[in-house]
């Protein structure tokens, strides 16, 4: 019983949302509840933005979500709260994010030969930014520090290792431009 009360308190106070926090996650199933919990947890949460259930969000207070953004189920947004001025995820207005997309801002450090990665800490985080109107296809991965340009498209299953300009379609691993839209 004490464990249950602790877990309820943790879910309510933690800087997370997702199925691993069931006492707040249920709110994502109901639009009004979803908006209320998201406005409370995120750095900012725009008008008519939607986060669908089964998304995992870590360090919500370092993530801003613009107006009319849609984030489909199974997506993971993983920000970093170690520094006040870096490690943010910024998702501008009108961005669409498909199912199962992963967005990161930091990497494990790995420079010390023979030392397990788990003992090496992390590199400093970088901000990852999705500019206005872009669309991220299902099961893509955006690596730390990338900027997705305005109205650009990331094809399903892409691994984005470098920033991409506005008005292009990229796809593949590593993601490369397959079309220009301008
Ligand atoms: C990126 C996308 C929009 C491009 O669609 P399109 O403009 O019709 O592209 P085409 O089918 O003309 O493909 C152009 C080339 O890119 C390749 N390509 C397209 N999408 C690709 C992808 N996701 N990964 C790798 N290659 C891809 C095609 O094989 C084709 O190669 P070819 O010229 O050698 O034959 C589409 O392929 C896609 O990935 N959509 C995402 C769907 C999704 O995730 N929906 C989630 C719901 S929000």
mmCIF file of C-alpha atoms and ligand atoms in Angstrom:
data_model
loop_
_atom_site.group_PDB
_atom_site.id
_atom_site.type_symbol
_atom_site.label_atom_id
_atom_site.label_comp_id
_atom_site.label_asym_id
_atom_site.label_seq_id
_atom_site.Cartn_x
_atom_site.Cartn_y
_atom_site.Cartn_z
ATOM 1 C CA UNK A 1 0.000 0.000 0.000
ATOM 2 C CA UNK A 2 2.825 2.415 0.904
ATOM 3 C CA UNK A 3 4.471 1.509 -2.403
ATOM 4 C CA UNK A 4 1.287 2.366 -4.276
ATOM 5 C CA UNK A 5 0.981 5.770 -2.586
ATOM 6 C CA UNK A 6 4.661 6.495 -3.327
ATOM 7 C CA UNK A 7 4.147 5.561 -6.972
ATOM 8 C CA UNK A 8 1.072 7.793 -7.289
ATOM 9 C CA UNK A 9 3.036 10.703 -5.789
ATOM 10 C CA UNK A 10 5.996 9.987 -8.064
ATOM 11 C CA UNK A 11 3.864 9.945 -11.202
ATOM 12 C CA UNK A 12 2.198 13.226 -10.281
ATOM 13 C CA UNK A 13 5.416 15.045 -9.314
ATOM 14 C CA UNK A 14 7.887 13.561 -11.808
ATOM 15 C CA UNK A 15 9.082 15.361 -14.915
ATOM 16 C CA UNK A 16 7.763 12.526 -17.100
ATOM 17 C CA UNK A 17 4.746 11.265 -18.974
ATOM 18 C CA UNK A 18 4.197 7.793 -20.379
ATOM 19 C CA UNK A 19 2.845 4.301 -19.778
ATOM 20 C CA UNK A 20 5.447 3.827 -17.015
ATOM 21 C CA UNK A 21 3.617 6.590 -15.085
ATOM 22 C CA UNK A 22 0.067 5.150 -15.173
ATOM 23 C CA UNK A 23 -1.371 7.642 -12.666
ATOM 24 C CA UNK A 24 -0.813 10.496 -15.124
ATOM 25 C CA UNK A 25 -0.715 8.508 -18.377
ATOM 26 C CA UNK A 26 -4.462 7.775 -18.291
ATOM 27 C CA UNK A 27 -5.051 11.503 -18.784
ATOM 28 C CA UNK A 28 -3.643 11.317 -22.334
ATOM 29 C CA UNK A 29 -6.747 9.308 -23.355
ATOM 30 C CA UNK A 30 -9.064 12.306 -22.778
ATOM 31 C CA UNK A 31 -8.447 15.526 -24.698
ATOM 32 C CA UNK A 32 -9.229 17.983 -21.895
ATOM 33 C CA UNK A 33 -7.236 15.964 -19.330
ATOM 34 C CA UNK A 34 -4.369 15.591 -21.826
ATOM 35 C CA UNK A 35 -4.218 19.356 -22.347
ATOM 36 C CA UNK A 36 -4.286 20.056 -18.608
ATOM 37 C CA UNK A 37 -1.497 17.619 -17.699
ATOM 38 C CA UNK A 38 0.621 18.681 -20.696
ATOM 39 C CA UNK A 39 0.278 22.390 -19.872
ATOM 40 C CA UNK A 40 1.393 21.545 -16.329
ATOM 41 C CA UNK A 41 4.368 19.333 -17.246
ATOM 42 C CA UNK A 42 5.888 20.864 -20.413
ATOM 43 C CA UNK A 43 8.000 24.009 -20.709
ATOM 44 C CA UNK A 44 5.205 25.155 -23.025
ATOM 45 C CA UNK A 45 2.271 23.417 -24.692
ATOM 46 C CA UNK A 46 0.496 25.145 -27.582
ATOM 47 C CA UNK A 47 -3.151 25.483 -28.477
ATOM 48 C CA UNK A 48 -4.754 22.364 -29.987
ATOM 49 C CA UNK A 49 -1.548 20.364 -29.602
ATOM 50 C CA UNK A 50 -2.040 16.637 -29.065
ATOM 51 C CA UNK A 51 0.105 13.958 -27.482
ATOM 52 C CA UNK A 52 -1.413 10.554 -28.035
ATOM 53 C CA UNK A 53 -1.291 7.771 -25.402
ATOM 54 C CA UNK A 54 1.686 5.397 -25.248
ATOM 55 C CA UNK A 55 4.183 8.178 -25.905
ATOM 56 C CA UNK A 56 7.093 8.379 -23.431
ATOM 57 C CA UNK A 57 8.360 11.838 -22.481
ATOM 58 C CA UNK A 58 11.378 12.314 -20.200
ATOM 59 C CA UNK A 59 12.239 15.735 -18.744
ATOM 60 C CA UNK A 60 9.040 17.405 -19.956
ATOM 61 C CA UNK A 61 10.127 20.712 -18.401
ATOM 62 C CA UNK A 62 12.853 20.976 -21.079
ATOM 63 C CA UNK A 63 10.459 20.424 -23.980
ATOM 64 C CA UNK A 64 8.300 22.989 -25.740
ATOM 65 C CA UNK A 65 5.446 21.990 -28.017
ATOM 66 C CA UNK A 66 3.901 24.468 -30.472
ATOM 67 C CA UNK A 67 0.329 25.029 -31.588
ATOM 68 C CA UNK A 68 -1.440 22.224 -33.524
ATOM 69 C CA UNK A 69 1.473 19.790 -33.052
ATOM 70 C CA UNK A 70 0.431 16.112 -33.254
ATOM 71 C CA UNK A 71 2.583 13.404 -31.645
ATOM 72 C CA UNK A 72 1.390 9.898 -32.439
ATOM 73 C CA UNK A 73 1.572 6.821 -30.130
ATOM 74 C CA UNK A 74 4.816 5.157 -29.223
ATOM 75 C CA UNK A 75 6.987 8.233 -29.732
ATOM 76 C CA UNK A 76 9.808 8.948 -27.262
ATOM 77 C CA UNK A 77 11.033 12.479 -26.482
ATOM 78 C CA UNK A 78 14.128 12.326 -24.289
ATOM 79 C CA UNK A 79 15.338 15.761 -23.117
ATOM 80 C CA UNK A 80 18.130 16.397 -20.575
ATOM 81 C CA UNK A 81 17.709 18.433 -17.392
ATOM 82 C CA UNK A 82 21.353 18.635 -16.253
ATOM 83 C CA UNK A 83 21.946 22.173 -17.574
ATOM 84 C CA UNK A 84 19.504 25.098 -17.581
ATOM 85 C CA UNK A 85 20.544 26.340 -21.014
ATOM 86 C CA UNK A 86 20.997 23.171 -23.107
ATOM 87 C CA UNK A 87 19.375 19.800 -23.643
ATOM 88 C CA UNK A 88 16.023 21.136 -24.821
ATOM 89 C CA UNK A 89 13.675 19.732 -27.441
ATOM 90 C CA UNK A 90 11.772 22.441 -29.302
ATOM 91 C CA UNK A 91 8.848 21.425 -31.498
ATOM 92 C CA UNK A 92 7.471 24.447 -33.334
ATOM 93 C CA UNK A 93 3.922 25.056 -34.567
ATOM 94 C CA UNK A 94 2.207 22.640 -36.982
ATOM 95 C CA UNK A 95 4.772 19.840 -36.679
ATOM 96 C CA UNK A 96 3.527 16.272 -37.249
ATOM 97 C CA UNK A 97 5.345 13.393 -35.585
ATOM 98 C CA UNK A 98 4.462 9.831 -36.636
ATOM 99 C CA UNK A 99 4.319 6.755 -34.427
ATOM 100 C CA UNK A 100 7.427 5.357 -32.798
ATOM 101 C CA UNK A 101 9.695 8.358 -33.426
ATOM 102 C CA UNK A 102 12.653 8.779 -31.057
ATOM 103 C CA UNK A 103 14.133 12.231 -30.396
ATOM 104 C CA UNK A 104 17.315 12.632 -28.309
ATOM 105 C CA UNK A 105 19.527 15.460 -27.051
ATOM 106 C CA UNK A 106 22.502 13.646 -25.471
ATOM 107 C CA UNK A 107 24.865 10.707 -25.841
ATOM 108 C CA UNK A 108 26.670 8.537 -23.314
ATOM 109 C CA UNK A 109 30.356 9.447 -23.065
ATOM 110 C CA UNK A 110 32.609 6.706 -24.433
ATOM 111 C CA UNK A 111 36.193 8.055 -24.572
ATOM 112 C CA UNK A 112 37.800 5.885 -21.841
ATOM 113 C CA UNK A 113 39.081 2.585 -23.171
ATOM 114 C CA UNK A 114 38.213 -0.406 -20.975
ATOM 115 C CA UNK A 115 35.721 1.507 -18.807
ATOM 116 C CA UNK A 116 32.083 0.396 -19.082
ATOM 117 C CA UNK A 117 29.983 3.059 -20.809
ATOM 118 C CA UNK A 118 27.646 3.087 -17.800
ATOM 119 C CA UNK A 119 30.520 4.507 -15.693
ATOM 120 C CA UNK A 120 31.544 7.221 -18.169
ATOM 121 C CA UNK A 121 28.698 9.683 -17.726
ATOM 122 C CA UNK A 122 27.308 11.687 -20.638
ATOM 123 C CA UNK A 123 28.580 14.220 -23.152
ATOM 124 C CA UNK A 124 27.014 17.645 -22.757
ATOM 125 C CA UNK A 125 23.559 17.722 -24.321
ATOM 126 C CA UNK A 126 22.625 19.650 -27.435
ATOM 127 C CA UNK A 127 19.277 21.165 -28.350
ATOM 128 C CA UNK A 128 17.205 19.304 -30.942
ATOM 129 C CA UNK A 129 14.790 21.505 -32.905
ATOM 130 C CA UNK A 130 11.887 20.704 -35.217
ATOM 131 C CA UNK A 131 11.025 23.809 -37.212
ATOM 132 C CA UNK A 132 7.532 24.933 -38.107
ATOM 133 C CA UNK A 133 5.447 22.664 -40.304
ATOM 134 C CA UNK A 134 7.836 19.719 -40.675
ATOM 135 C CA UNK A 135 6.684 16.072 -40.702
ATOM 136 C CA UNK A 136 8.637 13.213 -39.115
ATOM 137 C CA UNK A 137 7.739 9.779 -40.524
ATOM 138 C CA UNK A 138 7.088 6.759 -38.329
ATOM 139 C CA UNK A 139 9.953 5.000 -36.540
ATOM 140 C CA UNK A 140 12.531 7.670 -37.364
ATOM 141 C CA UNK A 141 15.330 8.573 -34.960
ATOM 142 C CA UNK A 142 16.572 12.169 -34.572
ATOM 143 C CA UNK A 143 20.013 12.238 -32.973
ATOM 144 C CA UNK A 144 21.208 14.931 -30.524
ATOM 145 C CA UNK A 145 21.540 18.458 -31.863
ATOM 146 C CA UNK A 146 19.834 18.083 -35.219
ATOM 147 C CA UNK A 147 17.591 20.817 -36.602
ATOM 148 C CA UNK A 148 14.833 19.778 -39.001
ATOM 149 C CA UNK A 149 14.118 22.681 -41.356
ATOM 150 C CA UNK A 150 10.754 24.340 -41.883
ATOM 151 C CA UNK A 151 8.255 22.216 -43.863
ATOM 152 C CA UNK A 152 10.766 19.436 -44.436
ATOM 153 C CA UNK A 153 9.866 15.735 -44.356
ATOM 154 C CA UNK A 154 11.765 12.879 -42.739
ATOM 155 C CA UNK A 155 10.817 9.572 -44.415
ATOM 156 C CA UNK A 156 9.652 6.650 -42.301
ATOM 157 C CA UNK A 157 12.437 4.714 -40.620
ATOM 158 C CA UNK A 158 15.143 7.334 -41.189
ATOM 159 C CA UNK A 159 18.083 7.998 -38.887
ATOM 160 C CA UNK A 160 18.796 11.731 -38.931
ATOM 161 C CA UNK A 161 22.436 12.311 -37.981
ATOM 162 C CA UNK A 162 22.860 15.883 -39.305
ATOM 163 C CA UNK A 163 20.646 18.959 -39.506
ATOM 164 C CA UNK A 164 18.517 19.229 -42.608
ATOM 165 C CA UNK A 165 17.449 22.432 -44.387
ATOM 166 C CA UNK A 166 13.933 23.728 -45.040
ATOM 167 C CA UNK A 167 11.717 22.274 -47.798
ATOM 168 C CA UNK A 168 13.436 18.967 -48.477
ATOM 169 C CA UNK A 169 12.473 15.306 -48.140
ATOM 170 C CA UNK A 170 15.133 13.139 -46.511
ATOM 171 C CA UNK A 171 15.118 9.369 -46.021
ATOM 172 C CA UNK A 172 17.342 6.444 -45.121
ATOM 173 C CA UNK A 173 20.150 5.649 -42.711
ATOM 174 C CA UNK A 174 21.890 8.046 -42.526
ATOM 175 C CA UNK A 175 19.108 10.286 -43.863
ATOM 176 C CA UNK A 176 19.924 11.933 -47.217
ATOM 177 C CA UNK A 177 17.928 14.326 -49.365
ATOM 178 C CA UNK A 178 15.714 12.470 -51.848
ATOM 179 C CA UNK A 179 13.592 15.437 -53.017
ATOM 180 C CA UNK A 180 13.566 19.240 -52.983
ATOM 181 C CA UNK A 181 10.182 20.822 -52.366
ATOM 182 C CA UNK A 182 10.847 24.440 -53.276
HETATM 183 C C1 LIG B 1 9.151 10.270 -47.396
HETATM 184 C C2 LIG B 1 7.851 9.984 -48.133
HETATM 185 C C3 LIG B 1 6.789 11.019 -47.737
HETATM 186 C C4 LIG B 1 8.185 10.157 -49.605
HETATM 187 O O1 LIG B 1 7.078 9.842 -50.379
HETATM 188 P P1 LIG B 1 7.161 10.108 -51.972
HETATM 189 O O2 LIG B 1 7.420 11.567 -52.229
HETATM 190 O O3 LIG B 1 5.938 9.530 -52.570
HETATM 191 O O4 LIG B 1 8.506 9.329 -52.365
HETATM 192 P P2 LIG B 1 8.719 8.268 -53.524
HETATM 193 O O5 LIG B 1 7.881 7.070 -53.258
HETATM 194 O O6 LIG B 1 8.592 8.998 -54.835
HETATM 195 O O7 LIG B 1 10.231 7.819 -53.271
HETATM 196 C C5 LIG B 1 11.344 8.479 -53.841
HETATM 197 C C6 LIG B 1 12.570 7.602 -53.569
HETATM 198 O O8 LIG B 1 12.874 7.630 -52.167
HETATM 199 C C7 LIG B 1 12.807 6.317 -51.600
HETATM 200 N N1 LIG B 1 12.134 6.429 -50.314
HETATM 201 C C8 LIG B 1 10.916 6.949 -50.059
HETATM 202 N N2 LIG B 1 10.640 6.898 -48.751
HETATM 203 C C9 LIG B 1 11.696 6.306 -48.159
HETATM 204 C C10 LIG B 1 11.969 5.951 -46.827
HETATM 205 N N3 LIG B 1 11.126 6.227 -45.846
HETATM 206 N N4 LIG B 1 13.173 5.373 -46.560
HETATM 207 C C11 LIG B 1 14.038 5.107 -47.564
HETATM 208 N N5 LIG B 1 13.820 5.421 -48.850
HETATM 209 C C12 LIG B 1 12.654 6.006 -49.148
HETATM 210 C C13 LIG B 1 11.982 5.506 -52.594
HETATM 211 O O9 LIG B 1 12.314 4.129 -52.516
HETATM 212 C C14 LIG B 1 12.360 6.126 -53.907
HETATM 213 O O10 LIG B 1 13.630 5.624 -54.276
HETATM 214 P P3 LIG B 1 13.994 5.355 -55.841
HETATM 215 O O11 LIG B 1 13.929 6.726 -56.501
HETATM 216 O O12 LIG B 1 15.367 4.769 -55.781
HETATM 217 O O13 LIG B 1 12.939 4.436 -56.360
HETATM 218 C C15 LIG B 1 7.292 8.559 -47.814
HETATM 219 O O14 LIG B 1 8.048 7.583 -48.501
HETATM 220 C C16 LIG B 1 7.331 8.247 -46.324
HETATM 221 O O15 LIG B 1 8.309 7.733 -45.766
HETATM 222 N N6 LIG B 1 6.220 8.599 -45.628
HETATM 223 C C17 LIG B 1 6.099 8.484 -44.196
HETATM 224 C C18 LIG B 1 4.823 7.732 -43.826
HETATM 225 C C19 LIG B 1 4.629 7.728 -42.342
HETATM 226 O O16 LIG B 1 5.560 7.528 -41.572
HETATM 227 N N7 LIG B 1 3.443 7.991 -41.891
HETATM 228 C C20 LIG B 1 3.193 8.098 -40.454
HETATM 229 C C21 LIG B 1 1.880 8.698 -40.199
HETATM 230 S S1 LIG B 1 2.046 10.409 -39.720
#
